[in-house]
Amino acid sequence: MSRAAPASPSTQGGQGALLLAVLLSALGGAACASVSPERGHDQVSTFVLQRTGHRTRWEKGPPDDARIASWVADLTKGGLTRARAVEIALVNSPTLQATYEELGISQADMVQAGLLANPSFGAEYGFALTSGAVAEARFSLVQNFLDLFVLPLRKQIAREQFEADTLRVAHQVLETVAEVEKAFVAAQASVELLAFRRTVVETASAAAELSQRQYDAGNINTFDRASEQATFQQATLDLSRAELELLEGRERINRLLGLWGATTRWQFAEGLPALPASEPKLEDLESLAIRQRFDVAAARRQAELFARAVGMARSTRLFGRIDIGVDIHRDPDGPRVLGPNLVIDLPIFDQRQAVIARLEAQQRQQERRLLGLSIEARSEVRLAEARLRATRHAVIQYRDVLVPLRKELVDQALLHYNGMFIGLFQLLTVKQGEVDARRGYLESLRDYWAARTDLARAVGGGLKGAQRDVP
C-alpha cells in the first residue's frame, strides 16, 4: 500500500499562510463599520421639523460652538419671539445638547455590536534541557466561531436599540419645545401683569394721598383713611411680587435657552398672543397620542428588543464559546505540523438559565412600563383637552362679558360721581374692579396658551391630522 509523502515544510507554510489570510480577511470584513456624526441627528431633525416647524441644526452632528454663539447673539439682539426662543433652545440648550450626545453613544454601541471579537494569538516555546534535544515551538490563532452566527442577530438588535434611542431623543426635544413655549408665554403674561400692577399702585397711591389730605381736613374718618393706606401698601407688595415673578420667568427662559452674559439682556419682541378666532375640533386624541408619541414608540420598541433578546438567548443556550483556529508547531523529533484547533465550552453547569430568566423578567417589566405609559398618555390627553376648553371659556367670559361689564360700571360710577351721588373712594373701588377683571383676563389667556401647549405635547408634539377648525 502506497503512502503519501509528507508535505514539505514550505508547502505546509504556504497552506498555513493561506488559511491565515482567509481568516484575517473574514475578520477584516466584519470590522469595517464606522461611526457617522450625522446618523440619528438627521432623523431627529426631520421628526422635529414635521411636528414643530423648527430645525434642530444638528442634522450633521454637533455644530461648531463659535458659530452657535455668534448666531445666538445675533438672534437675541433683535428681541425674542416665541419662535426664536424655540429655535435657540433647540441648538443651544445645554440639557438638550447633552441629550443629543446620547445618539453618539448609542451609535458607538451599535457599531461595537457589529464587530467580531478579536482573534486570540498564542505562542509557546520549549527550550531543550538535555543535550541533543530540539527546542519545540507552537503558535496558534483562534477565533470564537459562534460570533459568526450570532453577529447578524446581534447587529439587528443593536440597530433597533439605536432606533429606540433616536425616538427617545426626539421625544425629549419635543418636551423641551413645550417647556420653552410655556415659559415664554408665562413671561409675556408677567410683563403685561406687571404693567397692570403699576397702574394699580399709581391709582392706590393717589387715593391714599387724597385720603390723607381729606383726613387732615376732617372730611373723612380714620377707618376710610386706614382703608386707603392699606390698599396702597398691599398694591406695592403685589407690584414687588410681580417684578420678582417676571425676573424668575426671564431666568427660566435663560436656563432653557442656555443664555448667559450679554445675551441675557434680550427684550420681548411681541406681546401675549390673543385668543385664536377659531379652535380646532379635535377627534380621537387618545388614539393619536398612542400612534404619535415618541416615548410610547420607544417603549414599544424596547419591549420588542427584549423579546428578541430572549429568543436569541434561548436559541444559543446549549452553545457556549466555540473557538476555531489554526495551530502550528514543530515536534522535537518530527516535522512541522499544521492543523485546526477547536475548543468548545461544555454547557454542563451554565446553560444560560439565569440570563434567560433575567431577560424574561426585563421583557415583562418593559411591557408593564409600556402599558403604564400608554395609560398615562391617554390621561394626559384627556386632562389637557379639558383644560384647553375650560381656559378658552374663561378667556371668552372675561373678554366678552366681565371686562365690558366692569367698564360699563366704571362709566356709570363716573357719572354718579360727577352728579355727587357717590364719593371718590367708591369710584376708585369700582375702577379697581375693572383692573382686576383685566388682570384675570390676562391670567386666563396665559393659562389658555399653556393648556394648548400641554395638549400638543400630550399628543406627541402636533395636532395635524386630528383637527378641523371651527368657530
PDB file of C-alpha atoms in Angstrom, residues 6-158:
ATOM      1  CA  PRO A   6       4.591  14.144   3.869  1.00  0.00           C
ATOM      2  CA  ALA A   7       4.173  17.720   2.817  1.00  0.00           C
ATOM      3  CA  SER A   8       7.325  19.718   2.760  1.00  0.00           C
ATOM      4  CA  PRO A   9       7.772  22.490   5.324  1.00  0.00           C
ATOM      5  CA  SER A  10       7.460  25.061   2.565  1.00  0.00           C
ATOM      6  CA  THR A  11       4.155  23.561   1.391  1.00  0.00           C
ATOM      7  CA  GLN A  12       2.824  23.440   4.930  1.00  0.00           C
ATOM      8  CA  GLY A  13       3.905  27.012   5.477  1.00  0.00           C
ATOM      9  CA  GLY A  14       2.041  28.030   2.306  1.00  0.00           C
ATOM     10  CA  GLN A  15      -1.132  26.288   3.477  1.00  0.00           C
ATOM     11  CA  GLY A  16      -0.867  27.969   6.874  1.00  0.00           C
ATOM     12  CA  ALA A  17      -0.330  31.348   5.275  1.00  0.00           C
ATOM     13  CA  LEU A  18      -3.351  30.818   3.018  1.00  0.00           C
ATOM     14  CA  LEU A  19      -5.579  29.771   5.934  1.00  0.00           C
ATOM     15  CA  LEU A  20      -4.329  32.701   7.965  1.00  0.00           C
ATOM     16  CA  ALA A  21      -5.038  35.096   5.095  1.00  0.00           C
ATOM     17  CA  VAL A  22      -8.590  33.773   4.719  1.00  0.00           C
ATOM     18  CA  LEU A  23      -9.261  34.135   8.454  1.00  0.00           C
ATOM     19  CA  LEU A  24      -7.846  37.653   8.605  1.00  0.00           C
ATOM     20  CA  SER A  25      -9.878  38.629   5.551  1.00  0.00           C
ATOM     21  CA  ALA A  26     -13.085  37.439   7.242  1.00  0.00           C
ATOM     22  CA  LEU A  27     -12.212  39.311  10.388  1.00  0.00           C
ATOM     23  CA  GLY A  28     -11.368  42.449   8.465  1.00  0.00           C
ATOM     24  CA  GLY A  29     -14.701  42.330   6.638  1.00  0.00           C
ATOM     25  CA  ALA A  30     -16.551  42.259   9.953  1.00  0.00           C
ATOM     26  CA  ALA A  31     -14.566  45.188  11.359  1.00  0.00           C
ATOM     27  CA  CYS A  32     -15.171  47.781   8.645  1.00  0.00           C
ATOM     28  CA  ALA A  33     -18.035  49.558  10.437  1.00  0.00           C
ATOM     29  CA  SER A  34     -17.549  53.220  11.326  1.00  0.00           C
ATOM     30  CA  VAL A  35     -19.315  55.961  13.280  1.00  0.00           C
ATOM     31  CA  SER A  36     -21.125  58.661  11.283  1.00  0.00           C
ATOM     32  CA  PRO A  37     -21.548  62.043  13.037  1.00  0.00           C
ATOM     33  CA  GLU A  38     -24.893  62.812  11.407  1.00  0.00           C
ATOM     34  CA  ARG A  39     -26.506  59.422  11.898  1.00  0.00           C
ATOM     35  CA  GLY A  40     -29.595  59.725  14.065  1.00  0.00           C
ATOM     36  CA  HIS A  41     -29.357  63.519  14.204  1.00  0.00           C
ATOM     37  CA  ASP A  42     -30.820  63.848  10.715  1.00  0.00           C
ATOM     38  CA  GLN A  43     -33.759  61.641  11.675  1.00  0.00           C
ATOM     39  CA  VAL A  44     -34.425  63.577  14.892  1.00  0.00           C
ATOM     40  CA  SER A  45     -34.285  66.857  12.973  1.00  0.00           C
ATOM     41  CA  THR A  46     -36.817  65.536  10.465  1.00  0.00           C
ATOM     42  CA  PHE A  47     -39.170  64.442  13.241  1.00  0.00           C
ATOM     43  CA  VAL A  48     -38.945  67.807  14.992  1.00  0.00           C
ATOM     44  CA  LEU A  49     -39.415  69.758  11.762  1.00  0.00           C
ATOM     45  CA  GLN A  50     -42.551  67.775  10.946  1.00  0.00           C
ATOM     46  CA  ARG A  51     -44.070  68.287  14.399  1.00  0.00           C
ATOM     47  CA  THR A  52     -42.995  71.845  15.242  1.00  0.00           C
ATOM     48  CA  GLY A  53     -41.789  73.523  12.047  1.00  0.00           C
ATOM     49  CA  HIS A  54     -38.362  74.159  13.629  1.00  0.00           C
ATOM     50  CA  ARG A  55     -34.949  72.685  12.837  1.00  0.00           C
ATOM     51  CA  THR A  56     -32.535  71.333  15.420  1.00  0.00           C
ATOM     52  CA  ARG A  57     -29.493  72.477  13.398  1.00  0.00           C
ATOM     53  CA  TRP A  58     -27.789  69.252  14.477  1.00  0.00           C
ATOM     54  CA  GLU A  59     -28.601  67.420  11.234  1.00  0.00           C
ATOM     55  CA  LYS A  60     -24.914  66.782  10.532  1.00  0.00           C
ATOM     56  CA  GLY A  61     -23.880  66.209  14.106  1.00  0.00           C
ATOM     57  CA  PRO A  62     -22.603  68.663  16.728  1.00  0.00           C
ATOM     58  CA  PRO A  63     -22.277  72.163  15.227  1.00  0.00           C
ATOM     59  CA  ASP A  64     -19.344  74.441  15.938  1.00  0.00           C
ATOM     60  CA  ASP A  65     -19.619  76.199  19.318  1.00  0.00           C
ATOM     61  CA  ALA A  66     -18.331  79.510  17.995  1.00  0.00           C
ATOM     62  CA  ARG A  67     -20.899  79.580  15.215  1.00  0.00           C
ATOM     63  CA  ILE A  68     -23.683  78.782  17.673  1.00  0.00           C
ATOM     64  CA  ALA A  69     -22.593  81.607  19.997  1.00  0.00           C
ATOM     65  CA  SER A  70     -22.486  84.120  17.139  1.00  0.00           C
ATOM     66  CA  TRP A  71     -25.873  83.038  15.824  1.00  0.00           C
ATOM     67  CA  VAL A  72     -27.483  83.206  19.271  1.00  0.00           C
ATOM     68  CA  ALA A  73     -26.024  86.673  19.914  1.00  0.00           C
ATOM     69  CA  ASP A  74     -27.397  87.994  16.625  1.00  0.00           C
ATOM     70  CA  LEU A  75     -30.809  86.474  17.248  1.00  0.00           C
ATOM     71  CA  THR A  76     -31.196  87.870  20.759  1.00  0.00           C
ATOM     72  CA  LYS A  77     -30.196  91.388  19.693  1.00  0.00           C
ATOM     73  CA  GLY A  78     -33.338  91.657  17.597  1.00  0.00           C
ATOM     74  CA  GLY A  79     -35.583  90.729  20.513  1.00  0.00           C
ATOM     75  CA  LEU A  80     -37.137  87.372  21.296  1.00  0.00           C
ATOM     76  CA  THR A  81     -40.340  85.945  19.931  1.00  0.00           C
ATOM     77  CA  ARG A  82     -41.706  82.584  20.955  1.00  0.00           C
ATOM     78  CA  ALA A  83     -40.489  81.046  17.673  1.00  0.00           C
ATOM     79  CA  ARG A  84     -36.992  82.487  18.089  1.00  0.00           C
ATOM     80  CA  ALA A  85     -36.815  81.222  21.652  1.00  0.00           C
ATOM     81  CA  VAL A  86     -37.624  77.698  20.475  1.00  0.00           C
ATOM     82  CA  GLU A  87     -35.025  77.901  17.696  1.00  0.00           C
ATOM     83  CA  ILE A  88     -32.333  78.962  20.148  1.00  0.00           C
ATOM     84  CA  ALA A  89     -33.235  76.241  22.647  1.00  0.00           C
ATOM     85  CA  LEU A  90     -33.095  73.519  20.001  1.00  0.00           C
ATOM     86  CA  VAL A  91     -29.464  74.257  19.246  1.00  0.00           C
ATOM     87  CA  ASN A  92     -28.115  75.930  22.388  1.00  0.00           C
ATOM     88  CA  SER A  93     -29.824  74.353  25.413  1.00  0.00           C
ATOM     89  CA  PRO A  94     -27.106  72.598  27.478  1.00  0.00           C
ATOM     90  CA  THR A  95     -29.567  69.947  28.640  1.00  0.00           C
ATOM     91  CA  LEU A  96     -30.683  69.281  25.080  1.00  0.00           C
ATOM     92  CA  GLN A  97     -27.102  69.240  23.821  1.00  0.00           C
ATOM     93  CA  ALA A  98     -26.312  66.547  26.383  1.00  0.00           C
ATOM     94  CA  THR A  99     -29.371  64.616  25.176  1.00  0.00           C
ATOM     95  CA  TYR A 100     -28.206  64.881  21.564  1.00  0.00           C
ATOM     96  CA  GLU A 101     -24.906  63.249  22.529  1.00  0.00           C
ATOM     97  CA  GLU A 102     -26.818  60.127  23.565  1.00  0.00           C
ATOM     98  CA  LEU A 103     -27.151  59.426  19.845  1.00  0.00           C
ATOM     99  CA  GLY A 104     -23.368  59.281  19.529  1.00  0.00           C
ATOM    100  CA  ILE A 105     -23.151  56.923  22.499  1.00  0.00           C
ATOM    101  CA  SER A 106     -25.915  54.690  21.136  1.00  0.00           C
ATOM    102  CA  GLN A 107     -24.364  54.647  17.667  1.00  0.00           C
ATOM    103  CA  ALA A 108     -20.999  53.642  19.120  1.00  0.00           C
ATOM    104  CA  ASP A 109     -22.719  50.751  20.908  1.00  0.00           C
ATOM    105  CA  MET A 110     -24.377  49.760  17.645  1.00  0.00           C
ATOM    106  CA  VAL A 111     -21.060  49.764  15.773  1.00  0.00           C
ATOM    107  CA  GLN A 112     -19.429  47.802  18.575  1.00  0.00           C
ATOM    108  CA  ALA A 113     -22.174  45.170  18.401  1.00  0.00           C
ATOM    109  CA  GLY A 114     -21.383  44.672  14.713  1.00  0.00           C
ATOM    110  CA  LEU A 115     -17.735  43.860  15.331  1.00  0.00           C
ATOM    111  CA  LEU A 116     -16.392  40.359  15.777  1.00  0.00           C
ATOM    112  CA  ALA A 117     -14.359  39.654  18.856  1.00  0.00           C
ATOM    113  CA  ASN A 118     -10.635  39.929  18.217  1.00  0.00           C
ATOM    114  CA  PRO A 119      -8.857  36.634  17.470  1.00  0.00           C
ATOM    115  CA  SER A 120      -6.519  35.208  20.067  1.00  0.00           C
ATOM    116  CA  PHE A 121      -2.896  34.563  19.172  1.00  0.00           C
ATOM    117  CA  GLY A 122      -0.911  32.135  21.258  1.00  0.00           C
ATOM    118  CA  ALA A 123       2.770  31.261  21.271  1.00  0.00           C
ATOM    119  CA  GLU A 124       4.660  28.581  23.167  1.00  0.00           C
ATOM    120  CA  TYR A 125       8.367  27.829  23.064  1.00  0.00           C
ATOM    121  CA  GLY A 126      10.025  24.974  24.815  1.00  0.00           C
ATOM    122  CA  PHE A 127      13.777  25.106  25.461  1.00  0.00           C
ATOM    123  CA  ALA A 128      15.809  21.907  25.304  1.00  0.00           C
ATOM    124  CA  LEU A 129      17.055  20.855  28.749  1.00  0.00           C
ATOM    125  CA  THR A 130      19.179  17.918  27.554  1.00  0.00           C
ATOM    126  CA  SER A 131      21.950  17.916  25.046  1.00  0.00           C
ATOM    127  CA  GLY A 132      20.993  16.859  21.579  1.00  0.00           C
ATOM    128  CA  ALA A 133      17.302  17.659  22.064  1.00  0.00           C
ATOM    129  CA  VAL A 134      15.481  20.023  19.702  1.00  0.00           C
ATOM    130  CA  ALA A 135      13.576  23.027  21.001  1.00  0.00           C
ATOM    131  CA  GLU A 136       9.826  22.982  20.413  1.00  0.00           C
ATOM    132  CA  ALA A 137       7.760  25.961  19.195  1.00  0.00           C
ATOM    133  CA  ARG A 138       3.984  26.179  18.987  1.00  0.00           C
ATOM    134  CA  PHE A 139       1.846  29.003  17.527  1.00  0.00           C
ATOM    135  CA  SER A 140      -1.949  29.270  17.350  1.00  0.00           C
ATOM    136  CA  LEU A 141      -4.549  31.699  16.043  1.00  0.00           C
ATOM    137  CA  VAL A 142      -8.077  31.192  17.434  1.00  0.00           C
ATOM    138  CA  GLN A 143     -11.393  32.902  16.779  1.00  0.00           C
ATOM    139  CA  ASN A 144     -14.769  32.454  18.515  1.00  0.00           C
ATOM    140  CA  PHE A 145     -16.702  30.658  15.799  1.00  0.00           C
ATOM    141  CA  LEU A 146     -20.118  31.249  17.415  1.00  0.00           C
ATOM    142  CA  ASP A 147     -19.676  35.002  16.825  1.00  0.00           C
ATOM    143  CA  LEU A 148     -20.048  34.408  13.082  1.00  0.00           C
ATOM    144  CA  PHE A 149     -23.554  33.012  13.592  1.00  0.00           C
ATOM    145  CA  VAL A 150     -24.917  35.387  16.209  1.00  0.00           C
ATOM    146  CA  LEU A 151     -23.375  38.514  14.648  1.00  0.00           C
ATOM    147  CA  PRO A 152     -26.305  39.274  12.264  1.00  0.00           C
ATOM    148  CA  LEU A 153     -28.892  38.954  15.050  1.00  0.00           C
ATOM    149  CA  ARG A 154     -26.727  40.958  17.429  1.00  0.00           C
ATOM    150  CA  LYS A 155     -26.356  43.708  14.843  1.00  0.00           C
ATOM    151  CA  GLN A 156     -30.111  43.780  14.285  1.00  0.00           C
ATOM    152  CA  ILE A 157     -30.806  44.118  18.000  1.00  0.00           C
ATOM    153  CA  ALA A 158     -28.242  46.914  18.310  1.00  0.00           C
TER     154      ALA A 158
END
